[in-house]
XYZ file of C-alpha atoms in Angstrom:
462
model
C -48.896 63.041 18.565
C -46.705 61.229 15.926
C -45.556 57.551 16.565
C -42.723 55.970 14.610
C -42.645 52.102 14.967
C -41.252 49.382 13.195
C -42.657 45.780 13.222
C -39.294 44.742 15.794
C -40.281 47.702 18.473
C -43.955 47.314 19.077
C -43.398 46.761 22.948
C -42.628 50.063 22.972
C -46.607 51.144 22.037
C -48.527 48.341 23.108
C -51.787 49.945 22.478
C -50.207 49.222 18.590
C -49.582 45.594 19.597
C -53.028 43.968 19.023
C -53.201 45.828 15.539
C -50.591 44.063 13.993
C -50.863 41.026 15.163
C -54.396 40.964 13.500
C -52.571 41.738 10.427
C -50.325 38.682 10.740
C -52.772 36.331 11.442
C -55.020 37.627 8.537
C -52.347 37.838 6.004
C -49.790 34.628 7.460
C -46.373 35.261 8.967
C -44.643 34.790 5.840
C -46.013 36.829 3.912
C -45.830 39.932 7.172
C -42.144 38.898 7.662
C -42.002 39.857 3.726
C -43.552 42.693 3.310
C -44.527 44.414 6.887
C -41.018 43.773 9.122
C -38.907 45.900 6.729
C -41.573 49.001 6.888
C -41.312 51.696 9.206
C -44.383 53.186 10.790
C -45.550 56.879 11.377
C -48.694 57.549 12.858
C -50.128 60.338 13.617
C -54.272 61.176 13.739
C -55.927 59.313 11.031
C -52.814 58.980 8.885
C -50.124 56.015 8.701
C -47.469 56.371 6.812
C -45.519 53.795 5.726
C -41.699 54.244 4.963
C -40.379 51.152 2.443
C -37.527 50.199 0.778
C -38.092 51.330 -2.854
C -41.761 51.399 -5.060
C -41.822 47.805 -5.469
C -42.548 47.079 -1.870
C -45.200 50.443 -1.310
C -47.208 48.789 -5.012
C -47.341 45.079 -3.502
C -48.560 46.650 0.131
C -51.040 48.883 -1.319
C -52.560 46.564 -3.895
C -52.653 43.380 -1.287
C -53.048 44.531 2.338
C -53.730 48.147 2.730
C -57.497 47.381 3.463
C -56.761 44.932 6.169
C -53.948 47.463 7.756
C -57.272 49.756 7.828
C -59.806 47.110 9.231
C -57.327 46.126 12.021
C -56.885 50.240 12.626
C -60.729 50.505 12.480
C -61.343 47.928 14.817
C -58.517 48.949 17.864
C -58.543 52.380 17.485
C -61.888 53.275 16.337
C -61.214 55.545 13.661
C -60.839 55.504 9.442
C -57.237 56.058 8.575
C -55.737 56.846 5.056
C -52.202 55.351 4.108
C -49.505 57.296 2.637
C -46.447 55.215 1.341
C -42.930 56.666 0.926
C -40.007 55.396 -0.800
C -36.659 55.317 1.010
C -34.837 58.309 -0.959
C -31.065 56.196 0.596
C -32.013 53.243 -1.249
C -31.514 53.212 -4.733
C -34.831 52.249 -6.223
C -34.962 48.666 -9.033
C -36.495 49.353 -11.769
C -40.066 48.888 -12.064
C -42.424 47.215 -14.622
C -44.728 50.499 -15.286
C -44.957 54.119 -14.432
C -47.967 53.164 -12.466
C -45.635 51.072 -10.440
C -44.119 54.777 -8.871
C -45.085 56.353 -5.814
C -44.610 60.017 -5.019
C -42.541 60.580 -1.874
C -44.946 62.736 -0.459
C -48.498 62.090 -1.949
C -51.170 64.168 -0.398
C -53.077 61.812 2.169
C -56.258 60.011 0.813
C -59.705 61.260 2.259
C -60.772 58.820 5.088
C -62.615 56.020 4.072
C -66.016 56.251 4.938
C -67.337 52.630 6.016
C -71.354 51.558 5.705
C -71.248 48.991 7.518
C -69.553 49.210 11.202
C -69.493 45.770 11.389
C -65.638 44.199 11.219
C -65.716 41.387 8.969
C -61.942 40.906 9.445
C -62.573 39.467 5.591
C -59.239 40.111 3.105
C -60.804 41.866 0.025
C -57.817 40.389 -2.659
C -59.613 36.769 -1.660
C -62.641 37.082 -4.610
C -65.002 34.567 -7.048
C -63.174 36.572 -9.863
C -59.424 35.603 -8.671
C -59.995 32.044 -7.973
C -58.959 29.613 -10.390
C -61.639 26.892 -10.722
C -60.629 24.298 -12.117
C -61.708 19.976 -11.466
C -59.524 20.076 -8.389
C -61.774 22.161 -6.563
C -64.842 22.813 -9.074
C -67.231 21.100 -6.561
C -66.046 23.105 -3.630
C -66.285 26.385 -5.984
C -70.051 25.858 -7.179
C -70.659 25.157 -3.581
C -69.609 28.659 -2.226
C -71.462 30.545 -5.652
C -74.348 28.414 -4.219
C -74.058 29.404 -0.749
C -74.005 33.016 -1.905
C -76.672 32.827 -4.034
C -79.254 31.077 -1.621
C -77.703 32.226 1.668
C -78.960 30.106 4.928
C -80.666 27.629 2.538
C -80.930 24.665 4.648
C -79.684 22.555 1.541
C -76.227 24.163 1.753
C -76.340 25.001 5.401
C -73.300 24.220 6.412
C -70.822 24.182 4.098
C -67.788 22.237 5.320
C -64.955 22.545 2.721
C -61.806 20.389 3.723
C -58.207 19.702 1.857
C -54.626 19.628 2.799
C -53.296 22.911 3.896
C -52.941 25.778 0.926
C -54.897 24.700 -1.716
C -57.581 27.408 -1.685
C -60.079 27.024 1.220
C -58.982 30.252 3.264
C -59.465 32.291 -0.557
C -62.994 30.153 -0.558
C -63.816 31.596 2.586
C -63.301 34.913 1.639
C -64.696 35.071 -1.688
C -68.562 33.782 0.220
C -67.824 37.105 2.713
C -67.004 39.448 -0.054
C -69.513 38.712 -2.432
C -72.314 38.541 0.087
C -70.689 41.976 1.421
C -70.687 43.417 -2.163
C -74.883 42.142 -2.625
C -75.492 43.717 0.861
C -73.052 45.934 2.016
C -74.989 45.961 6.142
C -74.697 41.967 6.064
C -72.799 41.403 9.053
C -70.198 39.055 8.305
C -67.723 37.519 10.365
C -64.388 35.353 9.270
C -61.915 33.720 11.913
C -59.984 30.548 12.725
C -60.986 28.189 15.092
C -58.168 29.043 17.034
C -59.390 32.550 17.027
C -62.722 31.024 18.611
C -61.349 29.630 21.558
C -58.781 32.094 22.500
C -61.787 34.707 22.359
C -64.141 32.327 24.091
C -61.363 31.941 27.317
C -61.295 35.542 27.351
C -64.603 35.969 27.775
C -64.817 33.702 30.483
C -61.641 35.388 32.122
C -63.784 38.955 31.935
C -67.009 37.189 32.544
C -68.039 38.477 29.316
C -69.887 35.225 27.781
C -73.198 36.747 27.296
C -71.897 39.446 24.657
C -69.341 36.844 23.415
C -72.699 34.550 22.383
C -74.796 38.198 21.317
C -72.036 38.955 18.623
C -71.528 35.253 17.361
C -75.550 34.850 17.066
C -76.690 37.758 15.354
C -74.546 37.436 12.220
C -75.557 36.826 8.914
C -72.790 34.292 8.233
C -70.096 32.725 10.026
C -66.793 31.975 8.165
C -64.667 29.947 10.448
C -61.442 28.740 9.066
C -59.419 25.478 10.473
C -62.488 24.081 12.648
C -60.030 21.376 13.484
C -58.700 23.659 16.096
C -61.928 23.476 18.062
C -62.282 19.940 17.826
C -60.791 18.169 21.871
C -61.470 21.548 23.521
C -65.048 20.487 25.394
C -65.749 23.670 26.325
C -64.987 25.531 23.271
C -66.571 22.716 21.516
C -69.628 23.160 23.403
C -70.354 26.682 22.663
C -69.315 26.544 19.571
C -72.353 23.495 18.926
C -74.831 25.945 20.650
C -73.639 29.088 18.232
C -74.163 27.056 15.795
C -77.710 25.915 16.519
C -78.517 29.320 17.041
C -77.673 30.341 13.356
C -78.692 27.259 11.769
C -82.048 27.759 13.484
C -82.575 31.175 12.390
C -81.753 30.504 9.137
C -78.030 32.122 9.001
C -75.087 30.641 7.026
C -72.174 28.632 8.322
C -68.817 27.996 6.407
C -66.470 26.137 7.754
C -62.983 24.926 6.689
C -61.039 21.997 8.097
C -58.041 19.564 7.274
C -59.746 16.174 7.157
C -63.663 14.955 6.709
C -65.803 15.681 9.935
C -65.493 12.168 10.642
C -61.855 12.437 11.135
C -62.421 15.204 13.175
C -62.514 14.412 16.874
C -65.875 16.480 17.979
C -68.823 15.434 19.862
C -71.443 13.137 18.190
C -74.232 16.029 17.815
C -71.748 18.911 16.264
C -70.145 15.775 13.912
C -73.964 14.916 13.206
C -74.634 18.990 12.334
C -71.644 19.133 9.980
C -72.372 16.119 7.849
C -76.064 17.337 7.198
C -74.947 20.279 5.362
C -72.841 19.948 2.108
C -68.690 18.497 2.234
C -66.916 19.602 -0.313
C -63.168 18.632 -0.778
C -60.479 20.907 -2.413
C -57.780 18.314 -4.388
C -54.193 18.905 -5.182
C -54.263 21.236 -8.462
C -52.430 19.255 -11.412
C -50.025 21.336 -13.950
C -52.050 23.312 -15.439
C -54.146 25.025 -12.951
C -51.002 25.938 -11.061
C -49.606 27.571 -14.179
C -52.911 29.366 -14.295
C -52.598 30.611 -10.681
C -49.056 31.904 -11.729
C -50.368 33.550 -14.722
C -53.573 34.984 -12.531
C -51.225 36.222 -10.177
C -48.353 38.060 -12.648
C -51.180 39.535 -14.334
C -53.259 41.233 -11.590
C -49.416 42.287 -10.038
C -47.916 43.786 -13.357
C -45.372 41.222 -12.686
C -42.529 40.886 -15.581
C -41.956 37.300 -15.636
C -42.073 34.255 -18.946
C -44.027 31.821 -19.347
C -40.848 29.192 -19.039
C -40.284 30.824 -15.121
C -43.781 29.979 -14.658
C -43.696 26.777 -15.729
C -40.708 25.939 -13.991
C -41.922 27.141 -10.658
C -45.367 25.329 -11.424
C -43.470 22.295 -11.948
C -41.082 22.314 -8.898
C -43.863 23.141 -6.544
C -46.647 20.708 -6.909
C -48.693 20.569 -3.393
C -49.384 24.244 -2.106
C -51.271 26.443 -3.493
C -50.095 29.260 -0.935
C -46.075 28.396 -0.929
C -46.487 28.112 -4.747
C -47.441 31.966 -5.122
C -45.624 32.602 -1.897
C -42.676 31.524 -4.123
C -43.416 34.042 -7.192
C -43.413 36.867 -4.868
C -40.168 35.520 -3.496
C -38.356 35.445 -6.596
C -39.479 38.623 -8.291
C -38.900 40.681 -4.644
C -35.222 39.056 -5.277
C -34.692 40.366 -8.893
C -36.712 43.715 -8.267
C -34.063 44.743 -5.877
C -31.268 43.404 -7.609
C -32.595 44.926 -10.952
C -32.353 41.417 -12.580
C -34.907 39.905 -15.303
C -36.421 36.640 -13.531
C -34.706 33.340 -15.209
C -34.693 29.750 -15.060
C -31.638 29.659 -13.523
C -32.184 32.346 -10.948
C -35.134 30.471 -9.983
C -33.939 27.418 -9.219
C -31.071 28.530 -7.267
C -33.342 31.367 -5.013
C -36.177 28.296 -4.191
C -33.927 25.472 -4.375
C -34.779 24.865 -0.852
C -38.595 24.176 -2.178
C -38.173 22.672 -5.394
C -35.703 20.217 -4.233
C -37.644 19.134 -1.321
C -40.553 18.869 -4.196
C -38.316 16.721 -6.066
C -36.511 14.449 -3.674
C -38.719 11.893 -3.049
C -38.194 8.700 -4.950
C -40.957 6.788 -3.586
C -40.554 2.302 -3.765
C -43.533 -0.273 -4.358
C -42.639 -1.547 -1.077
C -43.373 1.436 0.567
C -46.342 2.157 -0.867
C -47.636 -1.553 -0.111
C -46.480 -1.499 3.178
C -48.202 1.916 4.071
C -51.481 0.418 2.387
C -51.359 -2.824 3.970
C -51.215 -1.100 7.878
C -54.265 1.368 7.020
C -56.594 -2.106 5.134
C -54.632 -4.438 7.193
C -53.496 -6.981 4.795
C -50.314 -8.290 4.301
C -46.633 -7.362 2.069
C -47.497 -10.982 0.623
C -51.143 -10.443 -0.184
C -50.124 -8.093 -2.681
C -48.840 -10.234 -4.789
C -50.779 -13.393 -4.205
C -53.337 -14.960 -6.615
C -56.600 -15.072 -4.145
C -58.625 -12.706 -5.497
C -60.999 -12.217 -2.240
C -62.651 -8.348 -2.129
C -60.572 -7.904 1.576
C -57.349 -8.569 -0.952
C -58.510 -7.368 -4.335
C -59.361 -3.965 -3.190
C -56.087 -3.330 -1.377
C -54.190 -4.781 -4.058
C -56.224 -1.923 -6.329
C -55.258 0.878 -4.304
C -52.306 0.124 -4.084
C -51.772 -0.275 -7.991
C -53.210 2.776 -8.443
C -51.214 4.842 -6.105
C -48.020 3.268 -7.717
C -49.102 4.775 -10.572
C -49.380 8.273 -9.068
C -46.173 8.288 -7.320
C -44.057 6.958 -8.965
C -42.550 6.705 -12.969
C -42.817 3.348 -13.169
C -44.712 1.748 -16.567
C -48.282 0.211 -16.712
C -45.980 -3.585 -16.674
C -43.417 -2.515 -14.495
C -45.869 -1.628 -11.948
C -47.613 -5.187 -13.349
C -44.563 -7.365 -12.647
C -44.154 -5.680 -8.967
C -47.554 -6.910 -8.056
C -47.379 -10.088 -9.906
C -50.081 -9.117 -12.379
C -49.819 -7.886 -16.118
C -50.298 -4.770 -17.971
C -54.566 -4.482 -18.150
C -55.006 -5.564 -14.425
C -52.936 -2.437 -13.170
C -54.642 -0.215 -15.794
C -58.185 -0.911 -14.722
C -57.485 -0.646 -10.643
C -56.004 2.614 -11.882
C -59.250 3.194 -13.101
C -61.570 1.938 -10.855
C -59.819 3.267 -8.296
C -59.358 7.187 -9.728
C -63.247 7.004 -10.199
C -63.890 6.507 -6.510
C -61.888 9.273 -5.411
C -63.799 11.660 -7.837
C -67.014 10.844 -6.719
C -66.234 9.573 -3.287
C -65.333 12.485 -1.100
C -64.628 10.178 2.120
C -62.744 7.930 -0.082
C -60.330 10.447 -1.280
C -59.911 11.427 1.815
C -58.895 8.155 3.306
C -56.743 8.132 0.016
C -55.057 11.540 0.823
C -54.046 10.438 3.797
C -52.675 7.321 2.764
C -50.851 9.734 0.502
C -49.476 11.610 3.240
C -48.094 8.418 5.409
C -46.097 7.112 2.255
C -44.610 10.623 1.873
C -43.656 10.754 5.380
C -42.182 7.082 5.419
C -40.484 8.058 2.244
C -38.414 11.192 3.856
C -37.202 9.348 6.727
């Protein structure tokens, strides 16, 4: 039997329901809405074809997500598939970078795939070591991972917590550990999934009374990727069996990754799972400066035959300063846009396609005040301290941060920023300093100073 779907009319074959929403939460909504919605669907035994709007589309589907379109088939319907892509012959097809950008309109379907291991990892194979830019935002978090992989249950590394804002790498981190220890032993059984993943499953299997083969998959894996642990954190139950899964891998010697927003401290979990977390290794993923975003856009226009300049780059790398994910998110944006339209990628089209990024990038023009203000309610001192002469460490070290974070947010001169805190040039220069050193080596520290970070910005865009 043949089924024709599209992403809009999956109601109508809800055994196909569960299938793609795997695919969305693997790959992110944005990127499905993208690429998946405008795709129609034909099924039929172990092939899916998939009808697009021109090559460009059928390239960026094959190269990125066919293996987790397969997984998620795998895993529902029990079976290999092969994918077959065809072109839309009543849409007139942009041009394309290379001949090994075209796709037949009726290639002959692929053999199956023929899978060692059984075991669904649910990992995204794109997400490797060799992709990942490492660079002194996130070096300590990278050599981490290599050294989880390389020493695998090792109760030095065991866990591995890696935290930052949201999309600056610790989802690809997360990967990368479950396809490299995949690619060294191909019957490892592997397992990545959000937190929120964790406790939907977990209420299910106390809905079916299913908790003892819930606990018999968790606790016989070789490693447990579990992404946005924050998600578990408040949910007692959850939390609960989650602590006990963990034992039970940490006692037998299995590895534990887990990724979260904020420090385990910040976390709200129990004493003994907070306790668990910190014994392991916490490494922290920082906001990538200039240059290693222009590397990620380089990374990515290389490995996608993309036909963009350095200057586009650049520009987009510029506009786009805190998000890893929306920055390359934004690449594919703009070159979809000109592949259709058959247009070279400019400056110009650039900024008018993202405008709704870049400017929100761009519009904050952040005041001393502010930043003192927001610093005085997390050290609790006060808007006059700042600019008094006592010279106590409860003042001193306030008055540093704040100095310093002047000079990160805002354009203001070494004695500009001086004269707003009543000091001169040298005094703001070595709080800058002093403070810039803590954050490197102080992983709690930075993250009290991220957050900080965070508060001013949303003070600032009221």
């Amino acid at each position: 039997m043949t089924v024709d779907i599209t992403v809009d009319n999956l109601q109508v074959y809800p055994q196909l329901v569960s299938i793609f929403q795997d695919i969305e939460q693997i790959i992110g909504k944005g990127p499905f809405d993208m690429w998946l919605r405008p795709a129609k669907f034909s099924y039929a035994g172990t092939v899916l074809t998939i009808t697009l709007p021109n090559q460009f589309w059928g390239t960026t589907i094959r190269d990125r997500y066919q293996t987790i379109i397969t997984d998620a088939f795998l895993k529902h319907l029990g079976a290999s598939i092969s994918v077959v892509y065809v072109a839309d012959a009543k849409t007139p097809a942009p041009s394309i970078n290379s001949a090994q950008d075209v796709i037949p309109v009726r290639p002959e379907p692929a053999a199956p795939v023929v899978r060692k291991n059984p075991f669904l990892s649910r990992l995204n194979s794109s997400y490797t070591f060799d992709n990942f830019i490492e660079s002194p935002s996130n070096r300590f978090a990278y050599k981490a991972a290599e050294a989880v992989v390389n020493k695998l249950g090792n109760r030095e590394n065991n866990p591995l917590v890696i935290y930052s804002a949201p999309g600056l790498g610790k989802t690809h981190l997360l990967h990368a550990i479950g396809n490299q220890i995949l690619k060294t032993n191909p019957n490892a059984k592997v397992l990545y999934m959000s937190g929120e993943e964790f406790v939907s499953e977990y209420i299910e299997a106390l809905q079916n009374k299913s908790s003892e083969s819930f606990r018999k998959k968790y606790r016989s894996l070789d490693c447990f990727l579990m992404d946005d642990i924050q998600f578990v954190a408040g949910k007692s139950a959850s939390e609960i069996e989650f602590f006990y899964t963990f034992n039970a891998l940490f006692e037998s010697r299995k590895q534990i990754v887990l990724s979260s927003d904020r420090t385990p401290q910040q976390l709200d979990l129990d004493e003994r799972l907070s306790s668990r977390l910190l014994s392991g290794i916490i490494a922290e993923v920082k906001r990538p400066n200039l240059e290693t975003r222009i590397a990620i856009l380089r990374q990515k226009r290389e490995s996608t035959n993309f036909d963009v300049g350095d200057d586009v780059l650049s520009f987009i790398a510029e506009g786009i300063q805190t998000n890893i994910r929306e920055l390359e998110g934004s690449l594919f944006r703009l070159v979809a846009y000109c592949s259709m339209h058959g247009v070279t990628p400019t400056i110009a089209i650039a900024k008018e396609l993202l405008a709704d990024i870049l400017t929100n990038e761009n519009e904050l023009n952040i005041g001393v005040n502010v930043i003192k203000k927001v610093v005085g309610k997390h050290l609790n001192i006060r808007m006059e301290d700042f600019n008094s002469k006592r010279k106590t460490q409860s003042i001193a070290w306030p008055r540093q941060i704040a100095m310093y974070l002047t000079t990160e947010l805002t354009d203001l001169s070494l004695p500009e920023i001086g004269r707003e805190f009543n000091r001169d040039h040298s005094t703001v220069l070595h709080a800058r300093d002093v403070v810039k050193e803590r954050v490197e080596t102080d992983p709690f520290f930075a993250a009290e100073i991220n957050q900080i970070i965070l508060d001013i910005k949303a003070v600032d865009k009221k």
